[in-house]
Amino acid sequence: MNGYGGTILRVDLTDGNISKQPTPGQVSRDFIGGRGFGIHFLFKEVPKGTDPLGPANKLIISSGPFSGMMVAGGGKCSWTTKSPLTGGYADASMGGHFSAEMKYAGIDVIILEGISPKPVYLFIDDNKIQLLDASGLWGKTAFDVEKELKHKYGEEYQVAVIGPGGENQVLYACINHDYGRQAGRGGVGTVMGNKKVKAIVLHGTKSVPVADVETYRKASLALYKACKDAEGLAEWTRYGTTVVTSWCDEVGALPTRNFSAGSFEQGPNIYGQTMRKEIVITDKGCFGCPSPCGKYSYMKRYNTQVEGPEYETIGMLGSNLGIGDIQAVAEANRLADNYGLDSISTGGCIAWAMECYEKGIFTKADTDGLELKFGNIDAVFALIKKIAYREGKLGALLALGTKRAAAQVGKGTEKFAIQVKGMEQSAYATHNATAMLLAYMTCDVGAHHNRSWAITYDLQVGRDKVVPEKVARIVWLQNFRPMFDVLGSCRLQWVELGIDRELYIPVLEAITGVKRSWQDLEAVGNRIWNLTRMYWVREIADFSREWDLPSPRFYTEPPKTGTTAGQITKYEDVQKLLDIYYEQRGWDENGIPTQQTLETLNLSALVA
Ligand code: SF4
């Protein structure tokens, strides 16, 4: 099949059986790849009511037709599973070089099933595929294990690895790759650890069939040229995602002290410009990327290095914890990565605990003696390690995520657990950004920004406006943006460099030989969005609009700093946002796709 490796690899960890099957043509046509493959196999193969941390859950790693190809940013893959953090759907996108190597090994999808009786790592070298003993690697940190495996097999082998966080079942553990790329959100690393898989080592030398090589060559060069000629390339490459930090601070969207404020008095200390000057030593990109956003940093004070921090981590481990010191934020980033924790959820959990401490709900007896005040970086370093090892009372509590932790503690702490569907909100304060608030409320994994980033649209239309145009923008972004994850490529060339999306179509058609338009692709995106929604409906017994509500902080409390203009202050307005959204989506008043919607999208049989 043109554009595909052609194989689905199944690894049953319980009995060690490894099998291959051809990638089904119909599934490739209907779901294309990446997160499309992920939801397809998850919905179909993981039975209703499966324990996320039981043998019936699966971890599905999928590339797309752009992965490993000559496509600007064609280095993405999706890691999909039933989330131990939320109990619903999770996928996490990972850059680097892993998905390219999958394709060169002839593999479109790796499905990890069952639970191994002992620690193992999966070794793939073209047709040589083995489960190998990892007892000597278990307990080690992510960077150490990646280094050890690269040293053993060679730099051309790609490694994905969990840290102690995944081994110890922290519910938001991540998977690391290329010393700085993560499949971060929703606990994909927790599931990998639960299956006792420490790492996947991967190398391939096969070619990928292409329908029309000459057109592919020309069309992909046109896409690269557009990136290279883009006006914003120099600034983007200099700062990467950190370019947005100062802007967020200015417009009141920089999460500060557990999202109680939207601008940070020490903000300039953590801006991208400061970071570039003080700690960045080089730029780093994923496979085939013409616009590398990765920044590799050296922290002199600690004599350590990290890829990062990128904007989300600066927000969540910096301003949101009251830390105005870029070296300290970068070091916290390094610790979270090395211990295998999602830096966004880690920051969200620590910020919640700091607020509990500052409000007197926690005393030192609850914090294992830590002086857990905002701005105390030593407490942050100590706590990251405690979470990874579930150490002490607080480490064990925060390993559960803010929703569960707040439910245990009570005393009103649920109100400032900043999460939706059980996933900690990423780094945009949404007191006065209703489109972005709705994006978080309705995101299909929980409060994550990458499906629909709409905060500039809020400024354009009017921050407090609760109007159908804003909602329509969110619906469109949710159908369109995740298609980059389906195709296996990065979206940032479109988002940040303003590359005309039409340039991708001839590349896709030349690779696969299948005629496509963005209208078709958005229809696939809409179908995937609705199938994912039905996954939540199937798995969560009381799933309803309550699951789409944000933290009340955003509509009941004015931000302590940053602008207060444009805040919606009525619960009714939040509900109105949902009403308009459900109507536009063709969902009922509880947020459940109607039969007619499912039929229109040809999903009725699949979800029956
Ligand atoms: Fe990777 Fe950044 Fe390039 Fe996207 S823009 S492919 S995330 S380096």
Coordinates of C-alpha atoms and ligand atoms in Angstrom, one line a residue:
M1 CA 0.0 0.0 0.0
N2 CA 1.6 3.3 -1.1
G3 CA 2.7 5.5 1.8
Y4 CA 2.5 2.8 4.4
G5 CA 4.9 0.3 5.9
G6 CA 2.3 -2.4 5.4
T7 CA 2.4 -4.2 8.7
I8 CA 0.7 -4.1 12.1
L9 CA 2.9 -5.6 14.7
R10 CA 1.2 -7.2 17.7
V11 CA 3.2 -8.0 20.8
D12 CA 1.4 -10.1 23.4
L13 CA 3.4 -9.4 26.5
T14 CA 1.7 -12.0 28.6
D15 CA 2.9 -15.0 26.6
G16 CA 5.6 -13.3 24.6
N17 CA 3.9 -14.1 21.3
I18 CA 4.8 -11.6 18.4
S19 CA 2.7 -11.6 15.3
K20 CA 2.3 -9.5 12.2
Q21 CA -0.7 -8.8 10.0
P22 CA -1.1 -6.6 6.9
T23 CA -2.3 -3.1 7.6
P24 CA -6.0 -3.3 6.5
G25 CA -6.6 -1.2 3.3
Q26 CA -10.1 -0.1 4.4
V27 CA -8.9 1.1 7.8
S28 CA -6.2 3.1 6.1
R29 CA -8.7 4.7 3.8
D30 CA -11.2 5.5 6.6
F31 CA -8.8 6.5 9.4
I32 CA -5.6 7.2 7.4
G33 CA -3.1 6.7 10.2
G34 CA -1.7 8.2 13.5
R35 CA -4.4 9.0 16.0
G36 CA -7.0 7.8 13.4
F37 CA -5.5 4.3 13.7
G38 CA -5.3 4.7 17.5
I39 CA -9.0 5.3 18.1
H40 CA -10.0 2.7 15.6
F41 CA -8.0 -0.1 17.3
L42 CA -8.8 1.1 20.8
F43 CA -12.5 1.3 20.2
K44 CA -12.6 -2.0 18.4
E45 CA -10.2 -4.1 20.4
V46 CA -10.2 -2.9 24.0
P47 CA -13.5 -4.1 25.6
K48 CA -15.9 -1.7 27.3
G49 CA -15.1 -1.3 31.0
T50 CA -11.4 -2.4 30.7
D51 CA -9.2 -1.5 33.6
P52 CA -6.6 0.9 32.1
L53 CA -4.0 -0.8 34.3
G54 CA -5.1 -4.3 33.5
P55 CA -3.9 -6.8 30.8
A56 CA -6.9 -6.0 28.5
N57 CA -5.8 -2.4 27.9
K58 CA -3.5 -1.9 24.9
L59 CA -0.9 0.7 24.0
I60 CA -1.2 1.5 20.3
I61 CA 1.7 3.3 18.6
S62 CA 0.9 4.5 15.1
S63 CA 2.6 6.4 12.3
G64 CA 0.8 8.0 9.4
P65 CA 1.5 8.3 5.6
F66 CA 3.7 11.4 6.1
S67 CA 5.8 9.7 8.8
G68 CA 9.4 9.1 7.6
M69 CA 8.7 10.8 4.3
M70 CA 10.2 13.8 2.6
V71 CA 7.5 16.0 4.2
A72 CA 8.3 19.1 6.3
G73 CA 7.9 17.8 9.9
G74 CA 7.0 14.2 8.9
G75 CA 8.3 12.8 12.2
K76 CA 5.3 12.3 14.4
C77 CA 3.6 9.3 15.8
S78 CA 0.6 8.8 18.1
W79 CA 0.5 6.7 21.3
T80 CA -3.1 5.8 22.1
T81 CA -4.6 4.0 25.1
K82 CA -7.3 4.0 27.7
S83 CA -6.1 6.6 30.1
P84 CA -5.3 5.7 33.7
L85 CA -5.5 9.4 34.5
T86 CA -8.9 10.1 33.2
G87 CA -10.5 6.7 32.6
G88 CA -11.3 7.9 29.0
Y89 CA -9.5 8.3 25.7
A90 CA -5.9 9.3 25.6
D91 CA -3.4 9.9 22.8
A92 CA -0.1 11.6 22.9
S93 CA 1.8 12.8 19.9
M94 CA 5.6 12.3 19.9
G95 CA 8.2 13.9 17.6
G96 CA 11.8 13.0 17.0
H97 CA 12.8 10.1 14.8
F98 CA 10.8 7.1 16.1
S99 CA 7.9 7.2 13.6
A100 CA 10.3 7.4 10.6
E101 CA 12.2 4.3 11.9
M102 CA 8.9 2.5 12.3
K103 CA 8.1 3.0 8.7
Y104 CA 11.6 1.9 7.6
A105 CA 11.0 -1.3 9.6
G106 CA 7.9 -1.8 7.5
I107 CA 5.6 -1.1 10.5
D108 CA 2.5 1.2 10.6
V109 CA 1.2 0.2 14.0
I110 CA 2.7 -1.5 17.1
I111 CA 0.1 -2.8 19.5
L112 CA 1.3 -3.8 22.9
E113 CA -1.1 -6.2 24.6
G114 CA -1.2 -8.0 28.0
I115 CA 1.3 -7.7 30.8
S116 CA 4.8 -9.2 30.8
P117 CA 5.6 -11.3 33.9
K118 CA 9.0 -9.5 34.1
P119 CA 10.6 -6.3 32.8
V120 CA 11.4 -6.4 29.1
Y121 CA 12.2 -4.2 26.1
L122 CA 11.0 -4.6 22.6
F123 CA 13.8 -4.8 20.1
I124 CA 13.0 -4.4 16.4
D125 CA 15.6 -4.5 13.6
D126 CA 13.7 -4.9 10.4
N127 CA 12.4 -8.4 10.5
K128 CA 14.3 -9.4 13.7
I129 CA 11.8 -8.7 16.5
Q130 CA 12.4 -9.8 20.1
L131 CA 11.3 -9.2 23.6
L132 CA 14.5 -8.9 25.7
D133 CA 15.2 -9.0 29.4
A134 CA 15.1 -5.5 30.9
S135 CA 15.7 -6.4 34.6
G136 CA 19.1 -4.6 34.4
L137 CA 17.4 -1.4 33.1
W138 CA 14.4 -1.4 35.4
G139 CA 14.7 1.3 38.1
K140 CA 17.0 3.5 36.0
T141 CA 16.1 7.0 34.7
A142 CA 15.0 7.6 31.1
F143 CA 18.1 9.4 29.9
D144 CA 20.4 6.8 31.4
V145 CA 18.5 4.0 29.7
E146 CA 18.4 5.7 26.4
K147 CA 22.1 6.3 26.5
E148 CA 22.8 2.8 27.5
L149 CA 20.7 1.3 24.7
K150 CA 22.1 3.7 22.1
H151 CA 25.6 2.8 23.3
K152 CA 24.8 -0.9 23.0
Y153 CA 23.1 -0.9 19.6
G154 CA 24.3 2.3 17.9
E155 CA 23.1 5.9 17.3
E156 CA 21.0 4.8 14.3
Y157 CA 18.7 2.9 16.6
Q158 CA 15.7 4.9 17.9
V159 CA 14.7 4.4 21.5
A160 CA 11.5 5.2 23.4
V161 CA 11.7 4.7 27.1
I162 CA 9.9 5.2 30.4
G163 CA 11.4 6.5 33.6
P164 CA 10.7 5.6 37.2
G165 CA 7.4 7.5 37.0
G166 CA 6.0 4.9 34.5
E167 CA 7.4 2.0 36.5
N168 CA 5.8 3.3 39.7
Q169 CA 2.5 3.9 38.0
V170 CA 2.3 7.7 38.5
L171 CA -0.9 8.3 36.5
Y172 CA 0.6 10.9 34.2
A173 CA 3.8 9.2 33.3
C174 CA 5.2 10.0 29.9
I175 CA 7.4 8.2 27.3
N176 CA 10.7 9.8 26.4
H177 CA 12.6 9.6 23.1
D178 CA 15.6 11.3 21.6
Y179 CA 16.6 12.8 25.0
G180 CA 13.9 15.4 24.9
R181 CA 10.8 14.4 22.9
Q182 CA 7.9 13.0 24.8
A183 CA 4.6 11.3 24.3
G184 CA 3.5 13.3 27.3
R185 CA -0.1 13.3 28.2
G186 CA -2.8 11.1 29.7
G187 CA -0.5 8.4 31.2
V188 CA 0.7 6.6 28.1
G189 CA 4.0 6.0 30.0
T190 CA 2.0 4.6 33.0
V191 CA 0.4 2.0 30.7
M192 CA 3.8 1.1 29.2
G193 CA 5.2 0.7 32.7
N194 CA 2.1 -1.4 33.7
K195 CA 2.9 -3.7 30.9
K196 CA 6.5 -4.0 32.2
V197 CA 7.9 -2.6 29.0
K198 CA 10.9 -0.4 29.8
A199 CA 11.8 0.6 26.3
I200 CA 11.3 0.0 22.6
V201 CA 14.5 0.0 20.4
L202 CA 13.9 0.3 16.7
H203 CA 15.8 0.3 13.5
G204 CA 14.7 -0.2 9.9
T205 CA 16.2 -0.1 6.4
K206 CA 13.2 -0.8 4.2
S207 CA 11.8 1.6 1.6
V208 CA 8.3 2.9 1.6
P209 CA 6.3 2.5 -1.6
V210 CA 5.2 5.8 -3.2
A211 CA 2.6 6.2 -5.9
D212 CA 4.2 8.9 -8.0
V213 CA 7.8 9.6 -7.2
E214 CA 8.3 12.5 -9.5
T215 CA 5.3 14.5 -8.3
Y216 CA 6.2 13.5 -4.7
R217 CA 9.6 15.0 -5.2
K218 CA 8.4 18.2 -6.7
A219 CA 5.5 18.7 -4.3
S220 CA 7.5 18.0 -1.2
L221 CA 10.2 20.4 -2.4
A222 CA 7.6 23.1 -2.8
L223 CA 6.5 22.5 0.8
Y224 CA 10.0 22.7 2.1
K225 CA 10.7 25.9 0.0
A226 CA 7.6 27.5 1.5
C227 CA 8.9 26.8 5.0
K228 CA 12.4 28.1 4.1
D229 CA 11.0 31.3 2.6
A230 CA 8.6 31.9 5.4
E231 CA 9.0 35.3 7.0
G232 CA 8.7 34.1 10.5
L233 CA 11.3 31.3 10.2
A234 CA 14.2 33.0 11.7
E235 CA 12.3 34.1 14.9
W236 CA 10.6 30.8 15.2
T237 CA 13.9 28.9 14.9
R238 CA 15.5 31.2 17.4
Y239 CA 12.9 30.8 20.1
G240 CA 10.6 27.9 19.3
T241 CA 7.4 27.8 21.3
T242 CA 9.0 30.0 23.9
V243 CA 8.3 32.9 21.6
V244 CA 4.8 33.1 23.0
T245 CA 5.8 33.5 26.7
S246 CA 6.1 37.3 26.7
W247 CA 2.9 37.6 24.6
C248 CA 0.9 35.4 27.1
D249 CA 2.2 37.5 30.0
E250 CA 1.1 40.7 28.2
V251 CA -2.4 39.5 27.4
G252 CA -3.0 37.9 30.8
A253 CA -2.8 34.3 29.7
L254 CA 0.4 33.2 31.4
P255 CA -0.7 30.7 34.2
T256 CA 0.6 32.1 37.4
R257 CA 0.4 30.6 40.9
N258 CA -2.0 27.8 40.1
F259 CA -3.9 29.8 37.5
S260 CA -5.0 32.4 40.1
A261 CA -3.4 35.1 37.9
G262 CA -2.6 35.6 34.2
S263 CA 0.6 37.6 34.4
F264 CA 3.7 37.1 36.4
E265 CA 5.7 39.9 38.0
Q266 CA 8.9 38.0 37.3
G267 CA 7.8 37.1 33.8
P268 CA 10.7 38.6 31.9
N269 CA 13.1 36.2 33.7
I270 CA 11.5 33.3 31.9
Y271 CA 10.7 34.8 28.5
G272 CA 12.1 33.1 25.4
Q273 CA 14.5 36.0 24.9
T274 CA 16.0 35.5 28.4
M275 CA 16.2 31.8 27.9
R276 CA 18.0 32.1 24.5
K277 CA 20.5 34.5 26.0
E278 CA 21.1 32.6 29.2
I279 CA 20.9 28.9 28.6
V280 CA 20.3 27.8 25.0
I281 CA 23.3 26.2 23.4
T282 CA 21.9 24.9 20.2
D283 CA 18.7 24.2 18.2
K284 CA 17.3 20.7 17.7
G285 CA 14.6 19.4 15.4
C286 CA 12.6 16.3 14.6
F287 CA 13.0 14.1 11.6
G288 CA 12.8 16.1 8.3
C289 CA 12.0 19.4 10.1
P290 CA 12.9 22.7 8.3
S291 CA 12.1 24.8 11.3
P292 CA 13.6 23.2 14.5
C293 CA 11.7 24.4 17.6
G294 CA 13.7 22.3 20.0
K295 CA 16.2 24.3 22.1
Y296 CA 19.0 22.4 23.8
S297 CA 20.0 24.2 27.1
Y298 CA 22.9 24.1 29.5
M299 CA 22.1 25.1 33.1
K300 CA 25.4 26.4 34.5
R301 CA 24.2 26.5 38.1
Y302 CA 23.4 22.8 38.1
N303 CA 25.9 21.7 35.5
T304 CA 23.1 19.9 33.6
Q305 CA 21.6 19.9 30.2
V306 CA 18.1 19.4 28.8
E307 CA 16.2 19.7 25.6
G308 CA 13.8 22.5 26.5
P309 CA 12.1 24.0 28.3
E310 CA 9.4 24.7 25.7
Y311 CA 6.5 27.1 26.4
E312 CA 4.1 24.7 28.2
T313 CA 6.8 23.6 30.6
I314 CA 7.9 27.2 31.3
G315 CA 4.3 28.0 32.1
M316 CA 3.6 25.0 34.2
L317 CA 6.9 24.6 36.1
G318 CA 7.7 28.3 36.0
S319 CA 5.1 31.0 36.5
N320 CA 2.4 28.6 37.6
L321 CA 4.7 27.6 40.6
G322 CA 5.9 31.2 41.1
I323 CA 9.4 30.4 39.8
G324 CA 11.0 33.3 37.9
D325 CA 14.3 31.8 37.2
I326 CA 15.0 30.2 33.8
Q327 CA 17.8 27.9 35.0
A328 CA 15.6 26.6 37.7
V329 CA 12.7 26.0 35.4
A330 CA 15.0 24.2 32.9
E331 CA 16.3 22.0 35.7
A332 CA 12.8 21.1 36.9
N333 CA 12.1 20.2 33.2
R334 CA 15.1 18.0 33.2
L335 CA 14.0 16.2 36.4
A336 CA 10.5 15.7 35.1
D337 CA 11.7 14.3 31.8
N338 CA 14.4 12.1 33.3
Y339 CA 11.9 10.6 35.9
G340 CA 9.4 10.1 33.1
L341 CA 6.6 12.5 34.2
D342 CA 4.4 14.7 32.0
S343 CA 5.8 18.2 32.8
I344 CA 2.3 19.8 32.3
S345 CA 0.5 17.6 34.8
T346 CA 3.4 17.6 37.2
G347 CA 3.3 21.4 37.3
G348 CA -0.5 21.4 37.7
C349 CA -0.3 18.9 40.6
I350 CA 2.5 20.8 42.4
A351 CA 0.7 24.2 41.9
W352 CA -2.5 22.7 43.5
A353 CA -0.5 21.4 46.5
M354 CA 1.2 24.8 46.9
E355 CA -2.1 26.5 47.0
C356 CA -3.3 23.9 49.6
Y357 CA -0.2 24.7 51.7
E358 CA -0.5 28.5 51.3
K359 CA -4.2 28.3 52.3
G360 CA -3.3 26.3 55.4
I361 CA -5.2 23.2 54.2
F362 CA -1.8 21.4 54.2
T363 CA 0.7 21.7 56.9
K364 CA 4.3 20.3 57.0
A365 CA 2.8 17.1 58.3
D366 CA 1.0 16.7 54.9
T367 CA 4.0 17.8 52.8
D368 CA 6.6 15.5 54.3
G369 CA 8.2 18.6 55.8
L370 CA 8.5 20.6 52.6
E371 CA 8.0 24.4 52.9
L372 CA 5.6 24.2 49.9
K373 CA 5.3 27.9 49.1
F374 CA 5.0 29.3 45.6
G375 CA 8.5 30.1 44.4
N376 CA 10.4 27.6 46.5
I377 CA 12.4 25.8 43.8
D378 CA 14.1 23.4 46.2
A379 CA 10.7 22.1 47.3
V380 CA 9.7 21.7 43.6
F381 CA 12.9 19.7 42.8
A382 CA 12.3 17.5 45.8
L383 CA 8.6 17.0 45.0
I384 CA 9.2 15.9 41.4
K385 CA 11.3 13.1 42.7
K386 CA 8.8 12.2 45.4
I387 CA 6.0 12.0 42.8
A388 CA 8.1 9.8 40.5
Y389 CA 8.8 7.3 43.3
R390 CA 5.4 7.8 45.0
E391 CA 7.4 8.6 48.0
G392 CA 5.9 9.9 51.3
K393 CA 2.3 11.0 51.8
L394 CA 2.4 13.9 49.3
G395 CA 4.3 12.1 46.5
A396 CA 1.8 9.3 46.6
L397 CA -1.1 11.7 46.6
L398 CA 0.1 13.8 43.8
A399 CA 0.9 10.8 41.7
L400 CA -2.9 10.4 41.3
G401 CA -3.4 13.8 39.5
T402 CA -5.3 16.8 40.8
K403 CA -8.8 15.4 40.3
R404 CA -8.3 12.3 42.4
A405 CA -6.0 14.1 44.9
A406 CA -8.6 16.9 45.5
A407 CA -11.4 14.3 45.9
Q408 CA -9.4 12.6 48.6
V409 CA -8.5 15.8 50.4
G410 CA -11.9 17.6 50.0
K411 CA -12.2 20.9 52.0
G412 CA -13.1 22.8 48.8
T413 CA -9.7 22.0 47.1
E414 CA -11.7 20.6 44.1
K415 CA -12.4 24.2 43.1
F416 CA -8.8 24.9 42.5
A417 CA -7.8 21.6 40.9
I418 CA -7.3 23.0 37.5
Q419 CA -8.4 20.2 35.2
V420 CA -11.0 19.0 32.8
K421 CA -12.0 15.3 32.6
G422 CA -9.2 14.6 35.1
M423 CA -6.4 16.0 33.0
E424 CA -4.5 19.0 34.2
Q425 CA -5.0 22.1 32.1
S426 CA -2.0 23.1 30.0
A427 CA -0.4 26.5 30.1
Y428 CA -3.0 29.1 29.1
A429 CA -4.9 31.0 31.8
T430 CA -8.5 31.2 30.5
H431 CA -10.2 33.7 32.8
N432 CA -10.9 36.0 29.9
A433 CA -10.5 33.8 26.8
T434 CA -13.8 32.1 26.2
A435 CA -12.9 30.3 22.9
M436 CA -9.7 28.9 24.6
L437 CA -11.8 28.0 27.6
L438 CA -14.2 26.0 25.4
A439 CA -11.2 24.4 23.6
Y440 CA -10.1 23.0 27.0
M441 CA -13.6 22.0 28.0
T442 CA -14.3 20.0 24.9
C443 CA -10.8 18.7 24.1
D444 CA -11.1 14.9 23.6
V445 CA -8.3 13.9 26.0
G446 CA -8.9 16.5 28.8
A447 CA -7.7 20.0 29.2
H448 CA -5.0 20.0 26.5
H449 CA -4.3 22.9 24.1
N450 CA -3.1 21.1 21.0
R451 CA -6.4 20.2 19.3
S452 CA -7.6 23.8 19.1
W453 CA -5.4 26.8 20.0
A454 CA -7.8 29.7 19.8
I455 CA -6.5 32.4 22.2
T456 CA -5.6 34.8 19.4
Y457 CA -9.1 34.4 18.1
D458 CA -10.5 35.5 21.4
L459 CA -8.6 38.7 21.2
Q460 CA -9.8 39.2 17.6
V461 CA -13.5 38.6 18.3
G462 CA -13.8 40.0 21.8
R463 CA -12.6 38.0 24.9
D464 CA -15.9 37.6 26.7
K465 CA -18.0 37.0 23.6
V466 CA -20.1 33.9 23.8
V467 CA -21.1 33.8 20.2
P468 CA -21.6 31.0 17.6
E469 CA -18.6 32.2 15.4
K470 CA -16.2 31.4 18.3
V471 CA -17.7 28.0 18.8
A472 CA -17.6 27.3 15.1
R473 CA -13.9 28.2 15.1
I474 CA -13.3 25.6 17.8
V475 CA -15.3 22.9 16.0
W476 CA -13.4 23.6 12.8
L477 CA -10.0 23.6 14.6
Q478 CA -10.9 20.3 16.3
N479 CA -11.7 18.7 13.0
F480 CA -8.8 20.1 11.2
R481 CA -5.7 20.4 13.4
P482 CA -5.6 16.9 14.7
M483 CA -5.4 15.7 11.1
F484 CA -1.7 16.5 11.3
D485 CA -1.5 13.8 14.0
V486 CA -3.4 11.5 11.7
L487 CA -1.1 12.1 8.8
G488 CA 2.0 11.7 11.0
S489 CA 3.4 15.2 10.6
C490 CA 3.9 18.3 12.7
R491 CA 1.3 21.1 12.6
L492 CA 3.7 23.9 13.6
Q493 CA 4.8 24.8 10.1
W494 CA 1.1 25.6 9.3
V495 CA 0.5 27.2 12.7
E496 CA 3.7 29.2 13.2
L497 CA 5.1 29.8 9.7
G498 CA 1.7 30.2 8.1
I499 CA 2.3 27.6 5.4
D500 CA -0.6 27.3 3.0
R501 CA -2.2 24.0 3.9
E502 CA -3.0 23.3 0.3
L503 CA 0.7 22.5 -0.3
Y504 CA 0.2 19.3 1.7
I505 CA -2.4 17.9 -0.6
P506 CA -0.3 17.1 -3.7
V507 CA 2.3 15.5 -1.4
L508 CA -0.3 13.3 0.2
E509 CA -1.8 12.3 -3.1
A510 CA 1.6 11.6 -4.7
I511 CA 2.6 9.4 -1.8
T512 CA -0.6 7.4 -1.4
G513 CA -2.1 7.6 -4.9
V514 CA -5.4 8.5 -3.2
K515 CA -7.2 11.7 -4.2
R516 CA -7.8 13.9 -1.2
S517 CA -8.9 17.5 -0.4
W518 CA -8.9 19.3 3.0
Q519 CA -12.6 19.1 2.9
D520 CA -12.3 15.2 2.8
L521 CA -9.7 15.3 5.5
E522 CA -11.8 17.5 7.8
A523 CA -14.7 15.0 7.3
V524 CA -12.3 12.3 8.5
G525 CA -11.3 14.5 11.4
N526 CA -15.0 15.0 12.3
R527 CA -15.6 11.3 12.2
I528 CA -12.6 10.6 14.4
W529 CA -13.7 13.4 16.9
N530 CA -17.2 11.8 17.2
L531 CA -15.8 8.3 17.6
T532 CA -13.6 9.5 20.3
R533 CA -16.5 11.1 22.0
M534 CA -18.4 7.9 21.8
Y535 CA -15.5 6.2 23.5
W536 CA -15.9 8.5 26.5
V537 CA -19.7 7.8 26.5
R538 CA -19.0 4.1 26.4
E539 CA -16.4 4.0 29.1
I540 CA -17.7 6.5 31.7
A541 CA -21.0 5.4 33.1
D542 CA -22.2 8.9 34.1
F543 CA -20.7 10.8 31.1
S544 CA -22.6 14.0 30.5
R545 CA -22.0 17.7 30.3
E546 CA -20.6 17.8 33.8
W547 CA -17.5 16.2 32.3
D548 CA -17.0 19.2 30.0
L549 CA -17.0 21.8 32.8
P550 CA -13.8 23.8 33.6
S551 CA -12.5 24.8 37.0
P552 CA -14.8 27.4 38.4
R553 CA -11.8 29.6 39.1
F554 CA -12.0 30.9 35.5
Y555 CA -15.5 32.3 35.9
T556 CA -15.9 33.0 39.6
E557 CA -12.6 34.7 40.5
P558 CA -11.0 37.6 38.8
P559 CA -7.4 37.0 37.9
K560 CA -5.2 38.4 40.6
T561 CA -2.8 40.0 38.0
G562 CA -3.1 40.6 34.3
T563 CA -6.2 42.1 32.7
T564 CA -9.6 41.4 34.2
A565 CA -11.3 42.8 31.1
G566 CA -13.3 40.3 29.1
Q567 CA -13.9 37.7 31.8
I568 CA -17.1 35.8 31.8
T569 CA -18.5 35.7 35.3
K570 CA -21.7 33.8 35.0
Y571 CA -22.0 30.0 35.2
E572 CA -24.9 30.4 32.6
D573 CA -22.4 31.7 30.1
V574 CA -20.2 28.6 30.5
Q575 CA -23.3 26.5 30.0
K576 CA -24.3 28.6 27.0
L577 CA -20.9 27.9 25.4
L578 CA -21.7 24.2 25.7
D579 CA -25.2 24.5 24.4
I580 CA -24.0 26.2 21.2
Y581 CA -21.1 23.7 20.9
Y582 CA -23.4 20.7 21.3
E583 CA -25.8 22.1 18.7
Q584 CA -23.1 22.7 16.2
R585 CA -21.6 19.3 16.8
G586 CA -25.0 17.5 16.4
W587 CA -24.9 16.3 20.0
D588 CA -27.8 16.2 22.5
E589 CA -28.1 18.4 25.7
N590 CA -25.8 15.9 27.6
G591 CA -23.1 16.2 25.0
I592 CA -23.8 12.8 23.4
P593 CA -23.7 12.5 19.6
T594 CA -27.3 11.9 18.4
Q595 CA -28.2 8.8 16.4
Q596 CA -28.7 11.1 13.4
T597 CA -25.1 12.5 13.7
L598 CA -23.7 9.0 14.1
E599 CA -25.6 7.8 11.0
T600 CA -24.5 10.8 8.9
L601 CA -20.9 10.0 9.9
N602 CA -21.4 6.4 9.1
L603 CA -20.5 5.5 12.7
S604 CA -23.6 3.8 13.9
A605 CA -22.5 0.2 13.2
L606 CA -19.0 0.8 14.6
V607 CA -20.3 2.1 18.0
A608 CA -23.3 -0.3 18.3
Ligands
SF4_1 FE1 9.6 18.9 15.7 FE2 9.4 21.5 16.4 FE3 10.1 20.8 13.9 FE4 7.6 20.4 14.8 S1 8.6 22.4 14.5 S2 8.8 18.9 13.6 S3 7.9 19.8 16.9 S4 11.2 20.4 15.8

